[in-house]
mmCIF file of C-alpha atoms and ligand atoms in Angstrom:
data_model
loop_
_atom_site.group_PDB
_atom_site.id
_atom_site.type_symbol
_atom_site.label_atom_id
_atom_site.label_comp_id
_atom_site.label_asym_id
_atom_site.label_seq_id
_atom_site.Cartn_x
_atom_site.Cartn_y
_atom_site.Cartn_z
ATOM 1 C CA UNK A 1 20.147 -24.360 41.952
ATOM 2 C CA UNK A 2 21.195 -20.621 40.939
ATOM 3 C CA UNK A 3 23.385 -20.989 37.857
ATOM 4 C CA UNK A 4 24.067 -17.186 38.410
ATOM 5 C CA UNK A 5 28.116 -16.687 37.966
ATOM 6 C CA UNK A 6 29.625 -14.153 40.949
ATOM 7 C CA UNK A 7 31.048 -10.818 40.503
ATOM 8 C CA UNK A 8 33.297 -9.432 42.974
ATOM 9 C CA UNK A 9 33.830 -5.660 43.166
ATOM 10 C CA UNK A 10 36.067 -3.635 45.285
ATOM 11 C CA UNK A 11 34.623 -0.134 46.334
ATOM 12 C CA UNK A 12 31.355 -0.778 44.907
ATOM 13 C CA UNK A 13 29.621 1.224 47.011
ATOM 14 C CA UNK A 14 30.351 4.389 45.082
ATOM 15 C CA UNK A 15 31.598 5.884 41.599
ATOM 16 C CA UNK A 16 32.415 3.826 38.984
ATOM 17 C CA UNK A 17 32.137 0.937 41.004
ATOM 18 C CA UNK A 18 28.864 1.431 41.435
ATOM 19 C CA UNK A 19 27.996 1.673 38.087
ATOM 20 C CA UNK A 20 29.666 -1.615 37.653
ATOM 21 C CA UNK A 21 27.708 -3.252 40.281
ATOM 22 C CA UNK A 22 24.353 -1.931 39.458
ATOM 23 C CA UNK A 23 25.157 -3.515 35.763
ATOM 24 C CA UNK A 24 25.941 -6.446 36.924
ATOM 25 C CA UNK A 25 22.857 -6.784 38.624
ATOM 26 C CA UNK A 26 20.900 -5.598 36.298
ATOM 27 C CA UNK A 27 21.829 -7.909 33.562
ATOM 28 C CA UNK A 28 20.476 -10.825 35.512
ATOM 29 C CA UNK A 29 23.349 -12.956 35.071
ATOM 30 C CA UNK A 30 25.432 -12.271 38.287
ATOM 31 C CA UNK A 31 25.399 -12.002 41.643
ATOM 32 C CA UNK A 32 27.766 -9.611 43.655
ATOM 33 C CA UNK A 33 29.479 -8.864 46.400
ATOM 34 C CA UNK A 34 30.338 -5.260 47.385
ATOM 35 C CA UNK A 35 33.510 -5.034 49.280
ATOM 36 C CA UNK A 36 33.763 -1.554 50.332
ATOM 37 C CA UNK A 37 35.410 0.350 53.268
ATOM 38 C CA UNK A 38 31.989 2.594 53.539
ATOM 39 C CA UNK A 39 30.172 0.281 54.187
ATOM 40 C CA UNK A 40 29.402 -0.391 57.915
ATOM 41 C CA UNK A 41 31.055 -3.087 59.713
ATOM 42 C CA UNK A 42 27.585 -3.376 61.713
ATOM 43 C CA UNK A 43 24.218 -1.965 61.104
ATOM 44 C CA UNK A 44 23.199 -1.481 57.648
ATOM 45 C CA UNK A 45 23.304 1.333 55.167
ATOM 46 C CA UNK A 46 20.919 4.410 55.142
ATOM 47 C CA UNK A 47 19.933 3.662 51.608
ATOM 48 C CA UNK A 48 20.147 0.452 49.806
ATOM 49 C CA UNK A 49 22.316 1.109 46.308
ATOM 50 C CA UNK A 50 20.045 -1.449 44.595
ATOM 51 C CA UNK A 51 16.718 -0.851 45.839
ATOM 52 C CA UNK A 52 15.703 -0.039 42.381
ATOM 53 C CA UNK A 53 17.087 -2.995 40.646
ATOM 54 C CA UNK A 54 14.262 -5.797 39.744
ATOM 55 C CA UNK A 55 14.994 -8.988 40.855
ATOM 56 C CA UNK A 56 17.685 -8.217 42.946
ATOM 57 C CA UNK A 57 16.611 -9.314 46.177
ATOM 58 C CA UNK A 58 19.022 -12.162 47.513
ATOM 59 C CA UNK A 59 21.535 -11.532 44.467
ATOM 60 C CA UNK A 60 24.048 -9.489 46.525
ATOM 61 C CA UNK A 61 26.034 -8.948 49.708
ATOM 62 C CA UNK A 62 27.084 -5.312 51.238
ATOM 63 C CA UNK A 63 30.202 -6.094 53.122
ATOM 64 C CA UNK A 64 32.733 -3.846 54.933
ATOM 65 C CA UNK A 65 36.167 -4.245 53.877
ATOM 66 C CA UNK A 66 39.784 -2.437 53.794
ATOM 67 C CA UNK A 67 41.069 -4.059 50.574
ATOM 68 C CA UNK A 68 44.501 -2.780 52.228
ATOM 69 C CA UNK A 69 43.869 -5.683 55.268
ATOM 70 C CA UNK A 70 44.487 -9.421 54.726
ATOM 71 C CA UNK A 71 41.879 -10.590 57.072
ATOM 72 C CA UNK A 72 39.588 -8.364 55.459
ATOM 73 C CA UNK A 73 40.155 -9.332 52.000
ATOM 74 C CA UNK A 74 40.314 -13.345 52.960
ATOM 75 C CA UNK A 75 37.500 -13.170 54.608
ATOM 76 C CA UNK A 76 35.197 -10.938 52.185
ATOM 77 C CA UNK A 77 36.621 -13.938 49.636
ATOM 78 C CA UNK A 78 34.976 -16.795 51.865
ATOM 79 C CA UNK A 79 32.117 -15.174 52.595
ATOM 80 C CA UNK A 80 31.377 -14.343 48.720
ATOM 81 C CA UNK A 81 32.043 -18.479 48.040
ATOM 82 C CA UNK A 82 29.979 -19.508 51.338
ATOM 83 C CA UNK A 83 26.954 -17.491 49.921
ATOM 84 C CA UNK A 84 26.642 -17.787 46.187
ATOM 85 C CA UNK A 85 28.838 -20.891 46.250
ATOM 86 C CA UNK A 86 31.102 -19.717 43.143
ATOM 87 C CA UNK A 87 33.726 -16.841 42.357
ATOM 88 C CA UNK A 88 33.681 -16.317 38.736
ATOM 89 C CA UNK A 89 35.269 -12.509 38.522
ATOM 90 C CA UNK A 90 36.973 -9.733 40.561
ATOM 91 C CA UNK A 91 37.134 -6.324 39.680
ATOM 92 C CA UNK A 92 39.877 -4.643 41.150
ATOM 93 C CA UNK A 93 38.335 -1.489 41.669
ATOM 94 C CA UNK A 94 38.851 0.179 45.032
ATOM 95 C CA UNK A 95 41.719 3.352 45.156
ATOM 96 C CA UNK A 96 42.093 6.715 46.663
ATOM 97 C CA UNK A 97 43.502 9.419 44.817
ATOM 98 C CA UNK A 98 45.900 12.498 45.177
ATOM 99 C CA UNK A 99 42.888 14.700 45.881
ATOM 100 C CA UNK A 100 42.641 12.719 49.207
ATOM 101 C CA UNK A 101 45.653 14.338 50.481
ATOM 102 C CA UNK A 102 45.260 17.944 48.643
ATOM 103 C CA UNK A 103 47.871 18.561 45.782
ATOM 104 C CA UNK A 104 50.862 18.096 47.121
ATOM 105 C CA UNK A 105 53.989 18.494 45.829
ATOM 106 C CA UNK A 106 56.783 15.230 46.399
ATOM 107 C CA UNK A 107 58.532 17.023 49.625
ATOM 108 C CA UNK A 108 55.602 17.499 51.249
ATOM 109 C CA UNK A 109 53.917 13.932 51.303
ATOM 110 C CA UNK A 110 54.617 11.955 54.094
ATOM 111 C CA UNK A 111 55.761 8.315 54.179
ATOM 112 C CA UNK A 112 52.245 7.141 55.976
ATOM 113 C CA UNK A 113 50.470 8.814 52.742
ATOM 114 C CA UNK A 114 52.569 7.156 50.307
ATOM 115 C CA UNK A 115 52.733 3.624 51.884
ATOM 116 C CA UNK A 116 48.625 4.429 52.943
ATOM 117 C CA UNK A 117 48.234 4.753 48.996
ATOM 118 C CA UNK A 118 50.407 2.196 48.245
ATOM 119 C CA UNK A 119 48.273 -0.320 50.220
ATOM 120 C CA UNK A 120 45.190 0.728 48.925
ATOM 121 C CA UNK A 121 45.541 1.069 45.301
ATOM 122 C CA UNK A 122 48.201 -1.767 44.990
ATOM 123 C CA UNK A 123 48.908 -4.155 47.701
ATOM 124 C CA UNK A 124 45.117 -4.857 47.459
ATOM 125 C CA UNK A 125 45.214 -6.583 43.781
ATOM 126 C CA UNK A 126 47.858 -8.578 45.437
ATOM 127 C CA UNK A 127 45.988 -9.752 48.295
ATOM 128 C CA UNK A 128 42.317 -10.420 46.268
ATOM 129 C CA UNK A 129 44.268 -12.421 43.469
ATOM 130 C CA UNK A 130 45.808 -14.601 46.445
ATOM 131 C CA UNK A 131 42.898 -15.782 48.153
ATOM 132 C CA UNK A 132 40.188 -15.393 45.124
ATOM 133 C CA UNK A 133 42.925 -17.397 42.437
ATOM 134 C CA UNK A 134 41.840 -21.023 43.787
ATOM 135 C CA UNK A 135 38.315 -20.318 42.750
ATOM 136 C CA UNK A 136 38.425 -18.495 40.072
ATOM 137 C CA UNK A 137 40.779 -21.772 38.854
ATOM 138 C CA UNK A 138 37.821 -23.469 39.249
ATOM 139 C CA UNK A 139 35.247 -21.427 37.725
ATOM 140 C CA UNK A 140 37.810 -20.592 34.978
ATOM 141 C CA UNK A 141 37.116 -16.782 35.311
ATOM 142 C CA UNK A 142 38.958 -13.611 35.459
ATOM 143 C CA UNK A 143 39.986 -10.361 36.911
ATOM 144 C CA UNK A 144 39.715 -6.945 36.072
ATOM 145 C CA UNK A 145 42.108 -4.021 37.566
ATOM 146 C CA UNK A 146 40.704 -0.713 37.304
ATOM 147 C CA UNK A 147 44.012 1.559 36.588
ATOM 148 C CA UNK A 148 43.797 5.326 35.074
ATOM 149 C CA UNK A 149 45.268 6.927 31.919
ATOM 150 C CA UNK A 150 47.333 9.076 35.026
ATOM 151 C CA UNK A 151 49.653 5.463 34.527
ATOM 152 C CA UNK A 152 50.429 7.241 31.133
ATOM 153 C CA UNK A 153 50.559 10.650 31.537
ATOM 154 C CA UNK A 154 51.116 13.370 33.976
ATOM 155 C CA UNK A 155 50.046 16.312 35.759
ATOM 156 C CA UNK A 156 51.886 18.189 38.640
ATOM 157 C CA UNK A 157 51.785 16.656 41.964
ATOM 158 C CA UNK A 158 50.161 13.720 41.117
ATOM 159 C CA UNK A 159 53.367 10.915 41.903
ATOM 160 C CA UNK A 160 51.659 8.588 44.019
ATOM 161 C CA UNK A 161 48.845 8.129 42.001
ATOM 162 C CA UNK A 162 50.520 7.571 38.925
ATOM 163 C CA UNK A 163 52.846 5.111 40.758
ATOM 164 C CA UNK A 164 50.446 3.123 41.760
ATOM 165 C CA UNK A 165 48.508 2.966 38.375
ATOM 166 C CA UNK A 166 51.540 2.163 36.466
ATOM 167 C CA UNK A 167 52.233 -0.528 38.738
ATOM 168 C CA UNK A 168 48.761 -1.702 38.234
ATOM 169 C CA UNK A 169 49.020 -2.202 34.275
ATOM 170 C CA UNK A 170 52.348 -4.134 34.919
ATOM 171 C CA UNK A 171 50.844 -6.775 37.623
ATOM 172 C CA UNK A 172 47.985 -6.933 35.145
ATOM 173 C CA UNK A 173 50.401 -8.190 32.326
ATOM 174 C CA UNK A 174 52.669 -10.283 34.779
ATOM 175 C CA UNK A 175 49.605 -12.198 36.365
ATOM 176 C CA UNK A 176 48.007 -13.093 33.058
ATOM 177 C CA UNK A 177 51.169 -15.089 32.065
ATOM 178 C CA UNK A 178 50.937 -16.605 35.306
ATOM 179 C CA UNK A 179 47.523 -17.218 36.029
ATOM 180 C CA UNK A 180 46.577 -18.408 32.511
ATOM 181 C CA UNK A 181 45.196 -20.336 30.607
ATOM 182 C CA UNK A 182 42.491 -20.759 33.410
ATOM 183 C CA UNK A 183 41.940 -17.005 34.392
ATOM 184 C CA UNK A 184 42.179 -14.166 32.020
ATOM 185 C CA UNK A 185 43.737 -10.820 33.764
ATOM 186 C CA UNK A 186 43.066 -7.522 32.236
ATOM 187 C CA UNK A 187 43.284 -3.717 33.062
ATOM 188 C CA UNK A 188 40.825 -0.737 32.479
ATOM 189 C CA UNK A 189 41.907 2.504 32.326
ATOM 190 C CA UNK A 190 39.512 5.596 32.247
ATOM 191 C CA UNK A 191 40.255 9.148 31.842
ATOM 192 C CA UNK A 192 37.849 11.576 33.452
ATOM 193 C CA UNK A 193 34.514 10.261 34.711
ATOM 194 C CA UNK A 194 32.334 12.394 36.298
ATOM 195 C CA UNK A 195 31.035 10.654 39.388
ATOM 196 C CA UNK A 196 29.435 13.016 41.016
ATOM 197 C CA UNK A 197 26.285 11.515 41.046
ATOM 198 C CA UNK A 198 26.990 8.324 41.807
ATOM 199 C CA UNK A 199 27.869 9.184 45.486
ATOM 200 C CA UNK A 200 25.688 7.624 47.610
ATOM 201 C CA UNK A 201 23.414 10.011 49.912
ATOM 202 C CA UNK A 202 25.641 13.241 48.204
ATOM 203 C CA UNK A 203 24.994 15.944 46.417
ATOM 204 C CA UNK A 204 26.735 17.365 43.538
ATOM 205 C CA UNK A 205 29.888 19.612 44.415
ATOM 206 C CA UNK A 206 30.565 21.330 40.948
ATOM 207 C CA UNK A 207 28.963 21.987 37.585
ATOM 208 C CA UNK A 208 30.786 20.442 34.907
ATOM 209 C CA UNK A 209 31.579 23.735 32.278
ATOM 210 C CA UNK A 210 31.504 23.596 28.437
ATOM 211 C CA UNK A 211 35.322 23.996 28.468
ATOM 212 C CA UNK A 212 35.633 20.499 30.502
ATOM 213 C CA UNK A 213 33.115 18.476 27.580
ATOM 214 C CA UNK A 214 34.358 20.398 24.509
ATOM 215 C CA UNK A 215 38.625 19.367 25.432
ATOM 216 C CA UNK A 216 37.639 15.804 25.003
ATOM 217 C CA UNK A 217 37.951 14.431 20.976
ATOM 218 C CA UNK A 218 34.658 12.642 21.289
ATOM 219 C CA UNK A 219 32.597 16.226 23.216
ATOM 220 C CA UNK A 220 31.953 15.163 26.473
ATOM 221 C CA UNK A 221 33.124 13.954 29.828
ATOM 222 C CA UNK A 222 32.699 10.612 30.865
ATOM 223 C CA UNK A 223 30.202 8.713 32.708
ATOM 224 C CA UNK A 224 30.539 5.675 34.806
ATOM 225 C CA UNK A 225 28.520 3.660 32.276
ATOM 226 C CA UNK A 226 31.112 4.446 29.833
ATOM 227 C CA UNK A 227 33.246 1.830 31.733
ATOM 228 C CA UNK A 228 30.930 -0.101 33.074
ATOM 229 C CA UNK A 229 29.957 -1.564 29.782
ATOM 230 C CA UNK A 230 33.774 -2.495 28.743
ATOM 231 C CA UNK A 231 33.748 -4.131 32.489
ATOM 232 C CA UNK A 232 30.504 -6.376 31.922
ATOM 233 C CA UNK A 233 32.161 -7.308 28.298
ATOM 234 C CA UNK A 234 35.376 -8.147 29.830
ATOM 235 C CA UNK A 235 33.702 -10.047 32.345
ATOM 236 C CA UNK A 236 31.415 -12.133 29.880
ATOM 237 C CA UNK A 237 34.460 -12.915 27.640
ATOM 238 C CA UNK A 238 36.706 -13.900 30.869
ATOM 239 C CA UNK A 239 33.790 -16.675 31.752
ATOM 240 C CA UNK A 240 32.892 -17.858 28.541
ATOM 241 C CA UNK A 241 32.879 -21.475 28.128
ATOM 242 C CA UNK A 242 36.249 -22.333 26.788
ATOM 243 C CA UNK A 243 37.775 -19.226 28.009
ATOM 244 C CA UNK A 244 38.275 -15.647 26.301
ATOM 245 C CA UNK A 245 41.046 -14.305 24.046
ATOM 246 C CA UNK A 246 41.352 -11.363 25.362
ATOM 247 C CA UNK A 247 43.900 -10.999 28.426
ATOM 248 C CA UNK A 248 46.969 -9.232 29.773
ATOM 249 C CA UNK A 249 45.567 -6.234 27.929
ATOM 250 C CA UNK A 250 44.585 -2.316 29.030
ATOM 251 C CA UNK A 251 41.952 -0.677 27.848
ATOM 252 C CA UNK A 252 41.555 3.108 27.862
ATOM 253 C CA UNK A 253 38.807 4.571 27.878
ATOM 254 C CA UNK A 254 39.205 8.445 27.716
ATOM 255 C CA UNK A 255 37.136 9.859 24.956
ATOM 256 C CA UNK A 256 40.576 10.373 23.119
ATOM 257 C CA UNK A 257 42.334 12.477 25.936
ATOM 258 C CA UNK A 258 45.344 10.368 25.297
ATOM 259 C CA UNK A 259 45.532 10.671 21.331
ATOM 260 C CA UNK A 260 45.704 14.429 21.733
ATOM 261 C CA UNK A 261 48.876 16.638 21.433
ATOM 262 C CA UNK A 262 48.856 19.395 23.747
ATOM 263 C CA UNK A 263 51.626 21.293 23.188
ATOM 264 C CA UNK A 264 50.552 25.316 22.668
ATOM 265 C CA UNK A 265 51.720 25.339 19.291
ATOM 266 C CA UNK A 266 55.183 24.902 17.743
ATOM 267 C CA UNK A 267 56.891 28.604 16.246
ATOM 268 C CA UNK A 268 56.534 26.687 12.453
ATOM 269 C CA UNK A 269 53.293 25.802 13.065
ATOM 270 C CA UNK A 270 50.418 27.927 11.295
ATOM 271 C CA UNK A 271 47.785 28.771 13.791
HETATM 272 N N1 NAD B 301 36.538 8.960 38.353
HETATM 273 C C1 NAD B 301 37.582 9.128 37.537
HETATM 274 O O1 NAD B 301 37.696 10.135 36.817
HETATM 275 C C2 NAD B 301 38.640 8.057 37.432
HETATM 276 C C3 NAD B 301 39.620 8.199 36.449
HETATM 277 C C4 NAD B 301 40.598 7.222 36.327
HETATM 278 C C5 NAD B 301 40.598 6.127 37.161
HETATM 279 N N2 NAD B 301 39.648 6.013 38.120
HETATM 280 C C6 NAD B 301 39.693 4.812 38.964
HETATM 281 O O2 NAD B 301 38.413 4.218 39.005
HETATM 282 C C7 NAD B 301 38.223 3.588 40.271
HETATM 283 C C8 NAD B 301 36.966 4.129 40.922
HETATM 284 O O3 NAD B 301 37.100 5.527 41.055
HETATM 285 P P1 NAD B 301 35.854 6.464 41.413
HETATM 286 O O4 NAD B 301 36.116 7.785 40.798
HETATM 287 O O5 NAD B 301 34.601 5.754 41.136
HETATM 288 O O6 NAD B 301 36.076 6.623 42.991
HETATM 289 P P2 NAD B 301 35.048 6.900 44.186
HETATM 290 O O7 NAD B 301 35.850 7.620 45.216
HETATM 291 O O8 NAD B 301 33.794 7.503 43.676
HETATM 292 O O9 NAD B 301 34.722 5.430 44.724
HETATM 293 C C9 NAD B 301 35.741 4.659 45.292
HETATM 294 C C10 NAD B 301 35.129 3.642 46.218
HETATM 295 O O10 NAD B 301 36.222 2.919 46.824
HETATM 296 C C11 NAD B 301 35.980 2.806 48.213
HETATM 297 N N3 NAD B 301 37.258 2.670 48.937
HETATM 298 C C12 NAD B 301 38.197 3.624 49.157
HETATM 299 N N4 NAD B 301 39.181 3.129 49.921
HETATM 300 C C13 NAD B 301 38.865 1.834 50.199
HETATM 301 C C14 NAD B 301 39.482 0.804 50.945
HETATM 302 N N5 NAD B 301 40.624 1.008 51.617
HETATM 303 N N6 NAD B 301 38.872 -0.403 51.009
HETATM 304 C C15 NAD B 301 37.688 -0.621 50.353
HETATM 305 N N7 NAD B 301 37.052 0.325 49.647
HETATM 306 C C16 NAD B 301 37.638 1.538 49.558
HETATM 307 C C17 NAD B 301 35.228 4.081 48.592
HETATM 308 O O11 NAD B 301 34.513 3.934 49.809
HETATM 309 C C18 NAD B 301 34.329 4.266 47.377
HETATM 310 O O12 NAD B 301 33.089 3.600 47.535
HETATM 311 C C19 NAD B 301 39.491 3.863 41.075
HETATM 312 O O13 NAD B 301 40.385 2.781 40.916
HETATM 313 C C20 NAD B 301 40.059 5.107 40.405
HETATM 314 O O14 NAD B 301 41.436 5.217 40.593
HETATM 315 C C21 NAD B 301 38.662 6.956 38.286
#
C-alpha cells in the first residue's frame, strides 16, 4: 500500500507551479495531481514536465481543468481521491494576470475581463475548498493560496489583479477559522519571480538587466524555487501528525521589495 500523502496543484503545468510540483515529486513523499487549463482535455502533452524526475513514474496525474468550472474542479477532486486514494493538500495556485489583457487603465476593462479574472483567480479557491474540504477532514491536511505582494501594494492599472489577491489573503484568514482545527489554511505571497524558464516548450522572451536584480534588498530576482520551498514546508507542517501551528497566515516572499521606501527623496532629506 503507497503511504505517499497527495498534493494537489492548480496550474501546475507552468511557472511557479511547476516548480512546486516538480518538488513535490522530487522529495519522494507525494504524489500529485496537475490541474491545469493547458493541459489537453485529450491526447497527451508534447513533453512530459517530469520526465526527469526519478521515481516518478505512476506518482502523478496531468489533468485538464478550468479551476473557474465546477464540474471541472469536482471532478479533477474525484479523480485525484479515485487514483491515489487520499487528498492531503491543495495549493491554490492557478491565476491570470493584468498582462493578459495589456495594461489597461479601469475605463477601459470590460465586465467579461473583470468577472473572467474574478473566476479564475478567486471563485476557484472557493470551488477546490468545497469539494476537496471532506477529504482533507479526513487526512487532516491543508491548503495553500498562492496570492502576490500586488494584494499590498500598487502599480498603475493593475485593479483587477490586486482585487483578486487581496481577496485571496482574506478567504485565507476566514477559512482557517472555519476549517480548523482539522485543516490548516495559509497564503503565499511572492513578489517578482522570474518564470521564464519554467514555460513549458518556450523560450525566453527578455533578459533580466542588472537594474531589475540590484532594486531588490537581498540582489536578485526571484526564482520559482524560492517559493517552492516555503510551499513544501507549509505543506509538511499542514500534514504533520497532530496537525501544524502555523495557519491563517501570509507569507511574503519578495526579497524585501515590500520593506523598501520608495519615495524619491524627501526636500530634508540629505542625499
Ligand atoms: N511570477 C510572478 O512574479 C508572480 C508574482 C506574484 C504572484 N504570482 C502568482 O503565482 C501563481 C503562479 O504564477 P506564475 O507566474 O507561475 O504563472 P504562469 O502563467 O507561469 O503559470 C500559471 C499556470 O496557470 C494555468 N492556468 C491559467 N488559467 C487557468 C485556469 N483557468 N484553469 C487552470 N489553470 C490555469 C496556466 O496554464 C499556467 O500553467 C499565480 O497565482 C500568480 O498570481 C506570480
Amino acid at each position: 500500500m503507497d503511504s505517499r500523502k497527495t498534493v494537489l496543484i492548480t496550474g501546475g503545468l507552468n511557472g511557479i507551479g511547476l516548480e512546486i510540483s516538480r518538488a513535490c515529486l522530487q522529495s519522494k513523499l507525494y504524489n500529485i495531481c496537475v490541474a491545469d487549463i493547458a493541459i489537453p482535455q485529450e491526447g497527451s502533452l508534447p513533453i512530459d514536465p517530469f520526465q526527469n524526475i526519478e521515481e516518478s513514474q505512476g506518482r502523478y496525474l496531468l489533468l485538464h481543468c478550468d479551476v473557474s468550472k465546477e464540474d471541472h474542479v469536482q471532478q479533477v477532486v474525484s479523480k485525484t481521491v479515485e487514483t491515489f486514494s487520499r487528498l492531503d493538500a491543495v495549493i491554490n495556485n492557478a491565476a491570470i494576470s493584468h498582462p493578459h489583457y495589456g495594461a489597461k487603465d479601469i475605463t477601459g476593462l470590460s465586465l467579461e475581463e473583470w468577472n473572467r479574472t474574478v473566476s479564475i483567480n478567486l471563485t476557484s479557491i472557493f470551488l477546490t475548498t468545497k469539494y476537496a474540504v471532506p477529504h482533507l477532514k479526513q487526512s487532516k491536511g491543508c491548503i495553500i493560496n498562492v496570492s502576490s505582494t500586488r494584494a499590498l501594494q500598487s502599480e498603475a492599472n493593475t485593479e483587477i489583479y490586486s482585487a483578486t489577491k487581496g481577496a485571496v489573503l482574506s478567504l485565507t484568514h476566514s477559512l482557517s477559522i472555519s476549517l480548523g482545527p482539522e485543516i490548516n489554511v495559509n497564503a503565499i505571497s511572492p513578489g517578482w519571480i522570474d518564470v521564464q524558464d519554467h514555460q513549458l516548450g518556450k523560450e525566453r522572451e527578455y533578459n533580466l538587466r542588472d537594474l531589475d536584480h540590484r532594486q531588490h534588498p537581498v540582489g536578485r530576482v526571484g526564482r520559482p524555487e524560492d517559493v517552492s520551498k516555503l510551499c513544501l514546508y507549509l505543506i509538511q507542517d499542514g500534514c504533520q501528525e497532530g496537525g501544524g501551528f502555523i495557519t491563517g497566515q501570509n507569507f511574503v516572499i519578495d526579497g524585501g521589495m515590500t520593506k523598501k521606501m520608495i519615495y524619491l527623496g524627501e526636500p530634508w532629506w540629505n542625499e
